[in-house]
JSON list of C-alpha atoms in Angstrom, two decimals:
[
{"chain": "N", "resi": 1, "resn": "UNK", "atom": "CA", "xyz": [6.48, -2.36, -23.32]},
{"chain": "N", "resi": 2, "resn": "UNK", "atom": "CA", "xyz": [8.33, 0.88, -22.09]},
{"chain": "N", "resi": 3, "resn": "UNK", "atom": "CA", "xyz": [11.16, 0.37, -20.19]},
{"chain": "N", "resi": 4, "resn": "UNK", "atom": "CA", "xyz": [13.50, 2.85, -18.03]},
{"chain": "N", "resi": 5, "resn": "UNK", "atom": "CA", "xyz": [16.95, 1.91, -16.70]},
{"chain": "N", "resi": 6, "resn": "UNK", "atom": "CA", "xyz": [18.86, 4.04, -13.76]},
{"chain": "N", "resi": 7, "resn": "UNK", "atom": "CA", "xyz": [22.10, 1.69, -14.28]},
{"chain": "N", "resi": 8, "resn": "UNK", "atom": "CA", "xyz": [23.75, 3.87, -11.14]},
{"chain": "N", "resi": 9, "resn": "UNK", "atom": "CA", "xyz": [21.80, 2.57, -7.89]},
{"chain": "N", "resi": 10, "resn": "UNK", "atom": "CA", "xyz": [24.39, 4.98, -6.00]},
{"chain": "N", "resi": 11, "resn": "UNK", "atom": "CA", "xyz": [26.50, 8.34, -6.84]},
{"chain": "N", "resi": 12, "resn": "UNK", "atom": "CA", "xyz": [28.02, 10.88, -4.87]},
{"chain": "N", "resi": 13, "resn": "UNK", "atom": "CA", "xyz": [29.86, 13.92, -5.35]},
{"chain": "N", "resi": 14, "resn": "UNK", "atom": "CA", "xyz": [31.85, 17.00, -3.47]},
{"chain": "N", "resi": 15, "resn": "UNK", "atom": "CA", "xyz": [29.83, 20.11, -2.80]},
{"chain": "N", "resi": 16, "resn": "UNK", "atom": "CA", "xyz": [29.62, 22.84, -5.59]},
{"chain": "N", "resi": 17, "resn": "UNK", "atom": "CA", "xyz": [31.00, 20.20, -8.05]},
{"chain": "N", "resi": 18, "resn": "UNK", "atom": "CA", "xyz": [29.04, 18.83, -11.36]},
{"chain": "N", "resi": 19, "resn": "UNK", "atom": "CA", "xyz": [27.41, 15.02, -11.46]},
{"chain": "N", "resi": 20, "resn": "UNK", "atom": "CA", "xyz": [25.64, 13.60, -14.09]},
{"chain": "N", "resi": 21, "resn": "UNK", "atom": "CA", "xyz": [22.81, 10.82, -13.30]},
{"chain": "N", "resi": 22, "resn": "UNK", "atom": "CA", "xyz": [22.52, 8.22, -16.38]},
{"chain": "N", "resi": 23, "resn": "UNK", "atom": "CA", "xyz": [18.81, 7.24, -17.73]},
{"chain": "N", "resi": 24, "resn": "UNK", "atom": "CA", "xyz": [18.20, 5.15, -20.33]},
{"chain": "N", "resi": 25, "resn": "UNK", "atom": "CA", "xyz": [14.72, 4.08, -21.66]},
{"chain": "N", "resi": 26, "resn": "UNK", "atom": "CA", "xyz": [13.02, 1.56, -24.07]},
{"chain": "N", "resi": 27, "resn": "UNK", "atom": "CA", "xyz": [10.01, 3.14, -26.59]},
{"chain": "N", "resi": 28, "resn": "UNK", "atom": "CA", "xyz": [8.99, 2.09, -30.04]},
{"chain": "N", "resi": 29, "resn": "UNK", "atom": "CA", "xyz": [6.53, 5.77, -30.23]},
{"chain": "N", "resi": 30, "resn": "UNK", "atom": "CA", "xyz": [7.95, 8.94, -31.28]},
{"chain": "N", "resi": 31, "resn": "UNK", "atom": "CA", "xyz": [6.16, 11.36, -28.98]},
{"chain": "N", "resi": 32, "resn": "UNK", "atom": "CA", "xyz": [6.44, 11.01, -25.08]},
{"chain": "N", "resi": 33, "resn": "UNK", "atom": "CA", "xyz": [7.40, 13.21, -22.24]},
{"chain": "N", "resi": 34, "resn": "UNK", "atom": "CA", "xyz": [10.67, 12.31, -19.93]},
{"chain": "N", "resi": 35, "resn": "UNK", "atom": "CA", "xyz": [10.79, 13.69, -16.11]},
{"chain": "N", "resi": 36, "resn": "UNK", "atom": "CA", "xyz": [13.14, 13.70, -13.39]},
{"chain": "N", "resi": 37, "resn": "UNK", "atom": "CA", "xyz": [11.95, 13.51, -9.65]},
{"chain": "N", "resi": 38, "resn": "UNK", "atom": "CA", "xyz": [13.61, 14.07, -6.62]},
{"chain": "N", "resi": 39, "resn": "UNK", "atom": "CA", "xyz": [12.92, 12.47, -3.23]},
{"chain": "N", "resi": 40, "resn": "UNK", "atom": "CA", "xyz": [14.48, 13.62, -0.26]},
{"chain": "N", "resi": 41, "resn": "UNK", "atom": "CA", "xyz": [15.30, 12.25, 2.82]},
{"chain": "N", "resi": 42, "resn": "UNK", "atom": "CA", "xyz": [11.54, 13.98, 3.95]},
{"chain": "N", "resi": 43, "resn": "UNK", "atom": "CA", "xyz": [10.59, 11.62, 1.23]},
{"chain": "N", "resi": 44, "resn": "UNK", "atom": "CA", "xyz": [8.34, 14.53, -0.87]},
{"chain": "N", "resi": 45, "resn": "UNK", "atom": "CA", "xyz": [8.78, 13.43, -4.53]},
{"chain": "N", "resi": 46, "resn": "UNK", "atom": "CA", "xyz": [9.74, 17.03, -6.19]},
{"chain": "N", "resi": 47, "resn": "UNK", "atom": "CA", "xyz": [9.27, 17.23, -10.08]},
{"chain": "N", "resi": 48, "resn": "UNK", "atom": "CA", "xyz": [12.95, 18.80, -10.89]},
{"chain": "N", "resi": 49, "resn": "UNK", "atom": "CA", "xyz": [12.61, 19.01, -15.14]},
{"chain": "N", "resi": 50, "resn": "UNK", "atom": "CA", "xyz": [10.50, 18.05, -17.80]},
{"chain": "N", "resi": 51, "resn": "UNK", "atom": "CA", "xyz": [11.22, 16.93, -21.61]},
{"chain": "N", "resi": 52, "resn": "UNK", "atom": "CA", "xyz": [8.53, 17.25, -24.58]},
{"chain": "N", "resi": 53, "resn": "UNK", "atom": "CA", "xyz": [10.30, 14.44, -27.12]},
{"chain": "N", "resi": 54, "resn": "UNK", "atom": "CA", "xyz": [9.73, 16.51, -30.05]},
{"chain": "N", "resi": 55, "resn": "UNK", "atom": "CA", "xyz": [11.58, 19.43, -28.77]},
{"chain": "N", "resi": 56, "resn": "UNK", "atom": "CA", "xyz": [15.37, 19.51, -29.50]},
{"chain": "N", "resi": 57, "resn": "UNK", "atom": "CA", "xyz": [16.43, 21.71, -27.02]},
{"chain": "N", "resi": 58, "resn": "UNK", "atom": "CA", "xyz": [17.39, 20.66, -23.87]},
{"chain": "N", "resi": 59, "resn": "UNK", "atom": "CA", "xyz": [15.62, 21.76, -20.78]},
{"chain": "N", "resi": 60, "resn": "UNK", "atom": "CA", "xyz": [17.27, 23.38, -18.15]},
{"chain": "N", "resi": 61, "resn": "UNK", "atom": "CA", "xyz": [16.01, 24.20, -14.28]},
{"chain": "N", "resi": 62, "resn": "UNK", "atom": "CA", "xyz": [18.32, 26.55, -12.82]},
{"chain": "N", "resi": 63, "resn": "UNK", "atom": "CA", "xyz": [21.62, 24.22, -12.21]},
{"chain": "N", "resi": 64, "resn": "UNK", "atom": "CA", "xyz": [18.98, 21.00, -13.58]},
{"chain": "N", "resi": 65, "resn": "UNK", "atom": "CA", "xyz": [20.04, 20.37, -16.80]},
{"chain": "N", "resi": 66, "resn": "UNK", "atom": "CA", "xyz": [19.02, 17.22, -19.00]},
{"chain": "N", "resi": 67, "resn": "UNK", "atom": "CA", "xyz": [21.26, 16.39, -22.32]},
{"chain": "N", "resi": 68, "resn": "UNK", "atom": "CA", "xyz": [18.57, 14.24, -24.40]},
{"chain": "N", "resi": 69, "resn": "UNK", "atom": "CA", "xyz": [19.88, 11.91, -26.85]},
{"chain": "N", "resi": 70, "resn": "UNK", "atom": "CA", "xyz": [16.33, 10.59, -28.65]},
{"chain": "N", "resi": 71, "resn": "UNK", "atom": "CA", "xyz": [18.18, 8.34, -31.19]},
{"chain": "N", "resi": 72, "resn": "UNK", "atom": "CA", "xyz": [20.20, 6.83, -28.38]},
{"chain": "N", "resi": 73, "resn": "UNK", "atom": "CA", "xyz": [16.98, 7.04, -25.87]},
{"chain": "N", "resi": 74, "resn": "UNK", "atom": "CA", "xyz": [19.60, 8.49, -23.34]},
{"chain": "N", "resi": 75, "resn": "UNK", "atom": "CA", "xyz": [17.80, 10.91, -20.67]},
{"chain": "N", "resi": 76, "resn": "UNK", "atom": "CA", "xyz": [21.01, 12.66, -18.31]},
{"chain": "N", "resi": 77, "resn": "UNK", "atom": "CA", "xyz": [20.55, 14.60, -15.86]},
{"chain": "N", "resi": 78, "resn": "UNK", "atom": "CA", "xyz": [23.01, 16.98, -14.94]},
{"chain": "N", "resi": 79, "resn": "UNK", "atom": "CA", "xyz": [23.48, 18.83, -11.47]},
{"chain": "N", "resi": 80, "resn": "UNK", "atom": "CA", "xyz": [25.94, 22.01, -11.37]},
{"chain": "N", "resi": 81, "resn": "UNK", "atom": "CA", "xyz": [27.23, 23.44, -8.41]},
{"chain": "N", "resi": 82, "resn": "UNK", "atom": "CA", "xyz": [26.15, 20.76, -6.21]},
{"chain": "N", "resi": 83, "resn": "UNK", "atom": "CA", "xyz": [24.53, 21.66, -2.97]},
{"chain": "N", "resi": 84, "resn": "UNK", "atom": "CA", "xyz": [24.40, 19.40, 0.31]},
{"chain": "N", "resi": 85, "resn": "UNK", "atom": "CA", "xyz": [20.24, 20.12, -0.30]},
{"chain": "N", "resi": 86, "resn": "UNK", "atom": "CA", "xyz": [20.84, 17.92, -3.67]},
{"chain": "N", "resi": 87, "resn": "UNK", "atom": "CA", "xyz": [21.23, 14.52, -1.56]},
{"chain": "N", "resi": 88, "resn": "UNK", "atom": "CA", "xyz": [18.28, 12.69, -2.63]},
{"chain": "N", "resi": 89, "resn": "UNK", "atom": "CA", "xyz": [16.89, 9.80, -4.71]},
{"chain": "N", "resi": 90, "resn": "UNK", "atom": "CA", "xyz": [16.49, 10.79, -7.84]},
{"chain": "N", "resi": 91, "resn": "UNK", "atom": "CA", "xyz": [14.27, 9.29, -10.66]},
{"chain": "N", "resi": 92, "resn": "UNK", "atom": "CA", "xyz": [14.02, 9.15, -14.13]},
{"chain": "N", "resi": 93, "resn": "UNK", "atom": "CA", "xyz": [10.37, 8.60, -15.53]},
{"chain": "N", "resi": 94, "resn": "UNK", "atom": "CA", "xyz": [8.79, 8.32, -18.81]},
{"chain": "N", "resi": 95, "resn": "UNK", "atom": "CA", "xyz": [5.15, 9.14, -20.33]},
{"chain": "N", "resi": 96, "resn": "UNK", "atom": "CA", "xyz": [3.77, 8.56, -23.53]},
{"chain": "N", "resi": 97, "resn": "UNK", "atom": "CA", "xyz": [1.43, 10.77, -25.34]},
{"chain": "N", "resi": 98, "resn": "UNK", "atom": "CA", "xyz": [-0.40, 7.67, -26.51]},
{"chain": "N", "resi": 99, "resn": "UNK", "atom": "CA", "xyz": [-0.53, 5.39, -23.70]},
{"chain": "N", "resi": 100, "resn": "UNK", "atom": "CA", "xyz": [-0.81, 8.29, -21.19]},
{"chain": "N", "resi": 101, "resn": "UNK", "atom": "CA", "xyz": [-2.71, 6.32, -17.92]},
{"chain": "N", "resi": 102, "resn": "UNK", "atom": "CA", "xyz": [0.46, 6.26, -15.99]},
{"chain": "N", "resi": 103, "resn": "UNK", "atom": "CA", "xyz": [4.07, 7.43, -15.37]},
{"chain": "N", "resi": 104, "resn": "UNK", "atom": "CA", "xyz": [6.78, 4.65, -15.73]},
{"chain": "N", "resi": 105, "resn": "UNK", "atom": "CA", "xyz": [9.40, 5.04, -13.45]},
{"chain": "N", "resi": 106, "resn": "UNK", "atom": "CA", "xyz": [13.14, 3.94, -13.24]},
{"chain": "N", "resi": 107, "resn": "UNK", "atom": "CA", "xyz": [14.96, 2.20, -10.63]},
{"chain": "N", "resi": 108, "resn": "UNK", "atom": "CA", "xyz": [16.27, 5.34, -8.52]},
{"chain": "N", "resi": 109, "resn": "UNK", "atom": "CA", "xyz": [19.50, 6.49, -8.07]},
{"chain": "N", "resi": 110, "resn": "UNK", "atom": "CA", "xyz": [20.58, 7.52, -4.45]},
{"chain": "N", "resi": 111, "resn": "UNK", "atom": "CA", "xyz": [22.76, 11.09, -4.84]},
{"chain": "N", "resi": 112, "resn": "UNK", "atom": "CA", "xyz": [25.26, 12.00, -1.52]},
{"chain": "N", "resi": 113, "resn": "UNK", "atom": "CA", "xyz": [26.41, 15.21, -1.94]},
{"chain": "N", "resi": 114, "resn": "UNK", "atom": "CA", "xyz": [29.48, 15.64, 0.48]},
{"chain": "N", "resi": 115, "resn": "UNK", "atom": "CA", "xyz": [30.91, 18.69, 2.06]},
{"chain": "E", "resi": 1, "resn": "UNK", "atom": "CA", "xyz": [1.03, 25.69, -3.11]},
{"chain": "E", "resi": 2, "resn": "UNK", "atom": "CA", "xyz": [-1.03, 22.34, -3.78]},
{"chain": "E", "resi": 3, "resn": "UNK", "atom": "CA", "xyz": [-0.81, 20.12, -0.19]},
{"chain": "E", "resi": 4, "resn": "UNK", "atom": "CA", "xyz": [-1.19, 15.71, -0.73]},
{"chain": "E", "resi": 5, "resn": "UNK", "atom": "CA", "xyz": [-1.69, 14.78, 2.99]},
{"chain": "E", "resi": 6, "resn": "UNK", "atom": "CA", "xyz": [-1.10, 11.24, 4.02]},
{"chain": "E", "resi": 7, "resn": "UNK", "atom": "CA", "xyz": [-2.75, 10.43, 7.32]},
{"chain": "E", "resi": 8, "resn": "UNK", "atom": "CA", "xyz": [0.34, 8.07, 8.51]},
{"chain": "E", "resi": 9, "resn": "UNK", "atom": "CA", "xyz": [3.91, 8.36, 7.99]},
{"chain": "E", "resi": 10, "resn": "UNK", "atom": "CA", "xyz": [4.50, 4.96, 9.65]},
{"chain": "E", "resi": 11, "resn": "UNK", "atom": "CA", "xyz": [2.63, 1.77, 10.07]},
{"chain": "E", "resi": 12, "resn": "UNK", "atom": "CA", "xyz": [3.33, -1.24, 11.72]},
{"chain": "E", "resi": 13, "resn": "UNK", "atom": "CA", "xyz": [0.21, -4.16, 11.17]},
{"chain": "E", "resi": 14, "resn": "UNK", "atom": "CA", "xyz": [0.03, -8.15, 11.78]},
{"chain": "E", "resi": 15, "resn": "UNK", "atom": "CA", "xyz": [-0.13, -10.26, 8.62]},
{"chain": "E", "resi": 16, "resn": "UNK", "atom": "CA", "xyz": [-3.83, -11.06, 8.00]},
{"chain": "E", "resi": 17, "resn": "UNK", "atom": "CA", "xyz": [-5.36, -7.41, 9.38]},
{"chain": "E", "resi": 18, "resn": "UNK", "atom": "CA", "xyz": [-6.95, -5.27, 7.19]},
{"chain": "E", "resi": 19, "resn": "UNK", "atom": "CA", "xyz": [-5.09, -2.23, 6.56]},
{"chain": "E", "resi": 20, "resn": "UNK", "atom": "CA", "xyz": [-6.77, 1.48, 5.42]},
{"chain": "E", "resi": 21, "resn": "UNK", "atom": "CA", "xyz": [-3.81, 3.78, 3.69]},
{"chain": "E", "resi": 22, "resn": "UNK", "atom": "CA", "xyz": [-5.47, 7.59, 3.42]},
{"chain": "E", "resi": 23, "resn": "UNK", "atom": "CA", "xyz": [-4.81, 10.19, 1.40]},
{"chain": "E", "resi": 24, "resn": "UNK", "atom": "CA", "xyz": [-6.81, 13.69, 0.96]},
{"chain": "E", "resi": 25, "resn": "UNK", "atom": "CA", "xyz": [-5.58, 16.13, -1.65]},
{"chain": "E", "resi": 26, "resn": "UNK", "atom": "CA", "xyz": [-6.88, 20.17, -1.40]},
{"chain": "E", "resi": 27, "resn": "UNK", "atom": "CA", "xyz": [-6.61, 21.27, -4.62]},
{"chain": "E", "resi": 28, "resn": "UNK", "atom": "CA", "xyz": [-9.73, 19.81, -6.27]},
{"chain": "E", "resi": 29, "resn": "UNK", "atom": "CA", "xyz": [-7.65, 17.57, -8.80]},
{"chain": "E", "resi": 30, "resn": "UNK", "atom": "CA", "xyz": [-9.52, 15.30, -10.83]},
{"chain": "E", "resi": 31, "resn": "UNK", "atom": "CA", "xyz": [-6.80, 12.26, -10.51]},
{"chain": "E", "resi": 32, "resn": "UNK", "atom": "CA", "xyz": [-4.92, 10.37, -7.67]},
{"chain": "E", "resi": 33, "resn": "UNK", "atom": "CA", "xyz": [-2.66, 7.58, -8.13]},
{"chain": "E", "resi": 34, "resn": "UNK", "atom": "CA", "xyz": [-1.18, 5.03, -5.47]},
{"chain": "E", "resi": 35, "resn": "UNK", "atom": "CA", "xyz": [2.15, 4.36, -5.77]},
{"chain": "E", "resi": 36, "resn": "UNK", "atom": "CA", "xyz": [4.29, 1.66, -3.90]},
{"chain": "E", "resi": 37, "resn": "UNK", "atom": "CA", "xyz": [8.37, 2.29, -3.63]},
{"chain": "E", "resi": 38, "resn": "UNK", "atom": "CA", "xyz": [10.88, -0.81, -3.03]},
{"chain": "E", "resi": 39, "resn": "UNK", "atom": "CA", "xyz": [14.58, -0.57, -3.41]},
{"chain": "E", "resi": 40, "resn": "UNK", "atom": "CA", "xyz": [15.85, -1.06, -6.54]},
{"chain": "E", "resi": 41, "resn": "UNK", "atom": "CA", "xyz": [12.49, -1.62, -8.11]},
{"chain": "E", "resi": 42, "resn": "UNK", "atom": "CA", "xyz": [11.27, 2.42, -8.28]},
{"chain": "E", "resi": 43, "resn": "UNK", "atom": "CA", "xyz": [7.69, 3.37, -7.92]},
{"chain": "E", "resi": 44, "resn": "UNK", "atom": "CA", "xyz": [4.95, 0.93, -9.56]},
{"chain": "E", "resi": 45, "resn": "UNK", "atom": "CA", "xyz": [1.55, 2.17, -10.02]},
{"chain": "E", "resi": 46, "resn": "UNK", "atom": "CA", "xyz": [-1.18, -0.27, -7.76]},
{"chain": "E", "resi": 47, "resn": "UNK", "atom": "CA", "xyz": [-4.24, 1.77, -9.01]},
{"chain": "E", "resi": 48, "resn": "UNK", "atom": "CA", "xyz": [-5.28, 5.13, -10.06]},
{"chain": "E", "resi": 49, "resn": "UNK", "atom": "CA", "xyz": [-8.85, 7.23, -10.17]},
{"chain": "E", "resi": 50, "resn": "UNK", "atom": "CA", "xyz": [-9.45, 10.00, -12.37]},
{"chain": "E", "resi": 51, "resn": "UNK", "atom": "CA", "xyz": [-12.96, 10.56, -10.61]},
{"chain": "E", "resi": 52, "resn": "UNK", "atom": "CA", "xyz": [-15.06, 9.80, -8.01]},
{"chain": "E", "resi": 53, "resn": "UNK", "atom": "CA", "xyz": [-16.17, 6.13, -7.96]},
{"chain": "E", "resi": 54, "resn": "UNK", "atom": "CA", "xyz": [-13.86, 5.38, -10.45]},
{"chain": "E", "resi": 55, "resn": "UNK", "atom": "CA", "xyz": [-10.51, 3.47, -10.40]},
{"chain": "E", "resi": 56, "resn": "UNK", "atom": "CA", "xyz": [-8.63, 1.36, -12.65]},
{"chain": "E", "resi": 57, "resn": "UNK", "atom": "CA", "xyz": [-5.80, -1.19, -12.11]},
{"chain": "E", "resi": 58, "resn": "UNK", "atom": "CA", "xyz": [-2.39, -0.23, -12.33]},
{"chain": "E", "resi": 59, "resn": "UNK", "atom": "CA", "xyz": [0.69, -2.52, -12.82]},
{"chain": "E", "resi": 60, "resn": "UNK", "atom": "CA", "xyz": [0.38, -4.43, -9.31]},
{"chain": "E", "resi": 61, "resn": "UNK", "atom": "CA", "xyz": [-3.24, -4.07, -8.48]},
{"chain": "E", "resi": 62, "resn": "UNK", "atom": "CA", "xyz": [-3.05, -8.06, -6.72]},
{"chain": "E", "resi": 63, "resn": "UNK", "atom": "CA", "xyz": [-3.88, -7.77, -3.01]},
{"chain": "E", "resi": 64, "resn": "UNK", "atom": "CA", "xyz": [-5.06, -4.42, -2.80]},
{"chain": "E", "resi": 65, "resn": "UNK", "atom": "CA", "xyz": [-7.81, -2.34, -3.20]},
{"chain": "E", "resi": 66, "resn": "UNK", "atom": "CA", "xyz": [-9.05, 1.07, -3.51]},
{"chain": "E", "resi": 67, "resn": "UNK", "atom": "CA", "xyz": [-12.11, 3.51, -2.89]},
{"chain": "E", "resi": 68, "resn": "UNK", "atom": "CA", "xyz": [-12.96, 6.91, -3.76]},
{"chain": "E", "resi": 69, "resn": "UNK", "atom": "CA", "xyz": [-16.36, 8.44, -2.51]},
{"chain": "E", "resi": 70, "resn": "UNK", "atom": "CA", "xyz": [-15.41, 11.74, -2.48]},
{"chain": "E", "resi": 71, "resn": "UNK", "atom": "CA", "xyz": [-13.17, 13.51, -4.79]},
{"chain": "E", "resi": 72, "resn": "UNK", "atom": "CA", "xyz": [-10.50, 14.70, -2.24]},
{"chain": "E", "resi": 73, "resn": "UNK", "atom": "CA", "xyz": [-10.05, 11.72, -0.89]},
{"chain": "E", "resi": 74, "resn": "UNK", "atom": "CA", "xyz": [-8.46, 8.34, -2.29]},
{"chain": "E", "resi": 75, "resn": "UNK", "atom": "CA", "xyz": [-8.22, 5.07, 0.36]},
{"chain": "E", "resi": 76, "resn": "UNK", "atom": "CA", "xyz": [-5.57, 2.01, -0.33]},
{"chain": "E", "resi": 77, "resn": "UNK", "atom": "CA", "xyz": [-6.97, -1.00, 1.45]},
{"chain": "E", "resi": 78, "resn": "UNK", "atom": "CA", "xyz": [-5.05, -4.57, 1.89]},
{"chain": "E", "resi": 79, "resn": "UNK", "atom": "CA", "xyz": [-7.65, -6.45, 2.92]},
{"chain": "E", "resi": 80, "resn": "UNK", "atom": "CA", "xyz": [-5.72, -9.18, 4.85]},
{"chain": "E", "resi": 81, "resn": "UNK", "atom": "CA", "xyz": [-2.31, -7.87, 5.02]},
{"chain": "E", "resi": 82, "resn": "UNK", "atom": "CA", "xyz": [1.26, -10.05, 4.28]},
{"chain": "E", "resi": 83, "resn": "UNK", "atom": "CA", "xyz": [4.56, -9.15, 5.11]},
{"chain": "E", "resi": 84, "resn": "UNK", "atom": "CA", "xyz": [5.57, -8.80, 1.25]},
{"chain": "E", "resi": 85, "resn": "UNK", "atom": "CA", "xyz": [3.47, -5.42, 1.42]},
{"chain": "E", "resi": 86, "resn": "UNK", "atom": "CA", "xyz": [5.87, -4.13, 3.63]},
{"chain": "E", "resi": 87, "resn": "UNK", "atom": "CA", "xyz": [6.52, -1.22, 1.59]},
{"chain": "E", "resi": 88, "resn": "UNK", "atom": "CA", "xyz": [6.32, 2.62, 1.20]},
{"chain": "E", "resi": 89, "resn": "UNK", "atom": "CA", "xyz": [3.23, 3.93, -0.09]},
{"chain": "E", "resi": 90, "resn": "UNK", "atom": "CA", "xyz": [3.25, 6.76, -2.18]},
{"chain": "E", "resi": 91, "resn": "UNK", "atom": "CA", "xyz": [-0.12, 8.69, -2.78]},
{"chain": "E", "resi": 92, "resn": "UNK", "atom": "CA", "xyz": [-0.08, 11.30, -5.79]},
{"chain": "E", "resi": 93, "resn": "UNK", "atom": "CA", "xyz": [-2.48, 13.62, -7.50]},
{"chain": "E", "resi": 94, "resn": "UNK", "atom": "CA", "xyz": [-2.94, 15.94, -10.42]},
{"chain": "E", "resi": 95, "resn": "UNK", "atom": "CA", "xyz": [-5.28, 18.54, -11.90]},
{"chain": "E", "resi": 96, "resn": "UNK", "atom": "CA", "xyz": [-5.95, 16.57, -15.65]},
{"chain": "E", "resi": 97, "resn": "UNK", "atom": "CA", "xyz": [-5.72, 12.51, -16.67]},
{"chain": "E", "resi": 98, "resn": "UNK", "atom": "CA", "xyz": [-2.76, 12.30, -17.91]},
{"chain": "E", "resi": 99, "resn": "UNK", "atom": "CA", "xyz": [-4.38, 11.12, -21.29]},
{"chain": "E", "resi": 100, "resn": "UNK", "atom": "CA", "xyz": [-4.30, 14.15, -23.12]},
{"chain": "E", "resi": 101, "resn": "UNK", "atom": "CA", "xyz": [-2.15, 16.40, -20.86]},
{"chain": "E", "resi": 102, "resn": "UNK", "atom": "CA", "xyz": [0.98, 14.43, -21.22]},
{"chain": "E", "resi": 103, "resn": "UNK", "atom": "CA", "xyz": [2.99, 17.18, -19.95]},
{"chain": "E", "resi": 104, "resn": "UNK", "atom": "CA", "xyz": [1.17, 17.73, -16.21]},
{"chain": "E", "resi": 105, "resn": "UNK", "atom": "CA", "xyz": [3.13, 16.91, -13.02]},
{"chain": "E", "resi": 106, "resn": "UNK", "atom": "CA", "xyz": [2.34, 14.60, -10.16]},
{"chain": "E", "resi": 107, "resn": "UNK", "atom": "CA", "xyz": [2.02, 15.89, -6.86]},
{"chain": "E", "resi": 108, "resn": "UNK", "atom": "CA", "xyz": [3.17, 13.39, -4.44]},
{"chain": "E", "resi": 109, "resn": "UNK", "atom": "CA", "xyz": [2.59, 12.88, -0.58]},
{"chain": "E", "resi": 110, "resn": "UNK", "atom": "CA", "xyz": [5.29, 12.56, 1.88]},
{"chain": "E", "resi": 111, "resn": "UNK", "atom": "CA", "xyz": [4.62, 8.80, 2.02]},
{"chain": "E", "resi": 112, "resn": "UNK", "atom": "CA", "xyz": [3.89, 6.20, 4.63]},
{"chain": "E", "resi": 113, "resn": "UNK", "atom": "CA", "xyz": [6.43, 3.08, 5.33]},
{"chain": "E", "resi": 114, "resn": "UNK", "atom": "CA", "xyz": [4.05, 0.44, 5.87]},
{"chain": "E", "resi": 115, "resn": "UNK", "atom": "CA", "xyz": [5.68, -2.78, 7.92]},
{"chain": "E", "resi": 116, "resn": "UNK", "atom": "CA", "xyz": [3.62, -6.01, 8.32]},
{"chain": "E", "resi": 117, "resn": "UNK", "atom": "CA", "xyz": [4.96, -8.71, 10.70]}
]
């Protein structure tokens, strides 16, 4: 079964500076999509980036960046120039292009982003 | 912009009532999914629909149910409620099943904390 791990339950980091948020995740298929949401305090789940598996590159969002590691099954995201709007939960999920009737979703990892 | 409306943001039931959770999407999207959240366990899919009068179990289907008569709408029901469905309740749509269009987003409601004492 597909597994994904957020092994940080809690991170925080000063305004304007860079944070990375750790995903890991557990797939014996070579084709899937990766996603990372963002939940606010207003609780809105926000889709921040998206990853096709078979592409190489990594996607980018403005300051969203992801550095995807498919031999390691590592899925970072990365969060430049840090804004106070940032503080969230943020989630990690996975899809397969076989098994596609749901999203599986990681843990969550709460981001404070201080002044 | 596409709107996923859930009628309460908070609900506070007795253990044994029978509890309706609605949610009405407005962008005609074929699929809606109902999600519950619990600390340090992430989002777990109870059931989804990808059309009217149809539904399918999701990875915690056990004490809830769900109906779908019309397409914009999608209804979580616990028949006889118990305080370890004190949750939050996360409804969610999109345009295509997922099967097949791997790389379509989820468009969530805002959520409602359910308590049950």
């Amino acid at each position: 079964a597909q597994t994904v791990t957020q092994s940080q339950p809690e991170m925080s980091v000063q305004e304007a500076e860079t944070v990375t948020l750790s995903c890991t995740y557990d797939t014996s298929e070579s084709n899937y999509y990766l996603f990372w949401y963002k939940q606010p305090p207003s609780r809105q789940m926000i889709l921040v980036i998206r990853q096709e598996a078979y592409k190489q590159q990594n996607a980018t969002e403005n300051r969203f960046s992801v550095n995807f590691q498919k031999a390691a099954k590592s899925f970072s995201l990365k969060i430049s120039d840090s804004q106070l709007g940032d503080t969230a939960m943020y989630f990690c999920a996975f899809i397969s292009t076989y098994n596609t009737d749901k999203l599986i979703f990681g843990t969550g990892t709460r981001l404070q982003v201080f002044p | 912009d596409v709107k996923v409306t859930q009628s309460s943001r908070y609900l506070v039931k007795r253990t044994g009532e029978k509890v309706f959770l609605e949610c009405v999407q407005d962008m005609d999207h074929e699929n809606m999914f109902w999600y519950r959240q619990d600390p340090g366990l992430g989002l777990r899919l109870i059931y989804f629909s990808y059309d009217v009068k149809m539904k399918e179990k999701g990875d915690i289907p056990e004490g809830y149910s769900v109906s779908r008569e019309k397409k914009e709408r999608f209804s979580l029901i616990l028949e006889s409620a118990s305080t370890n469905q004190t949750s939050m309740y996360l409804c969610a749509s999109s345009l295509f099943f997922l099967r097949g269009a791997t790389n379509e987003k989820l468009f969530f409601g805002s959520g409602t904390q359910l308590s049950v004492l």
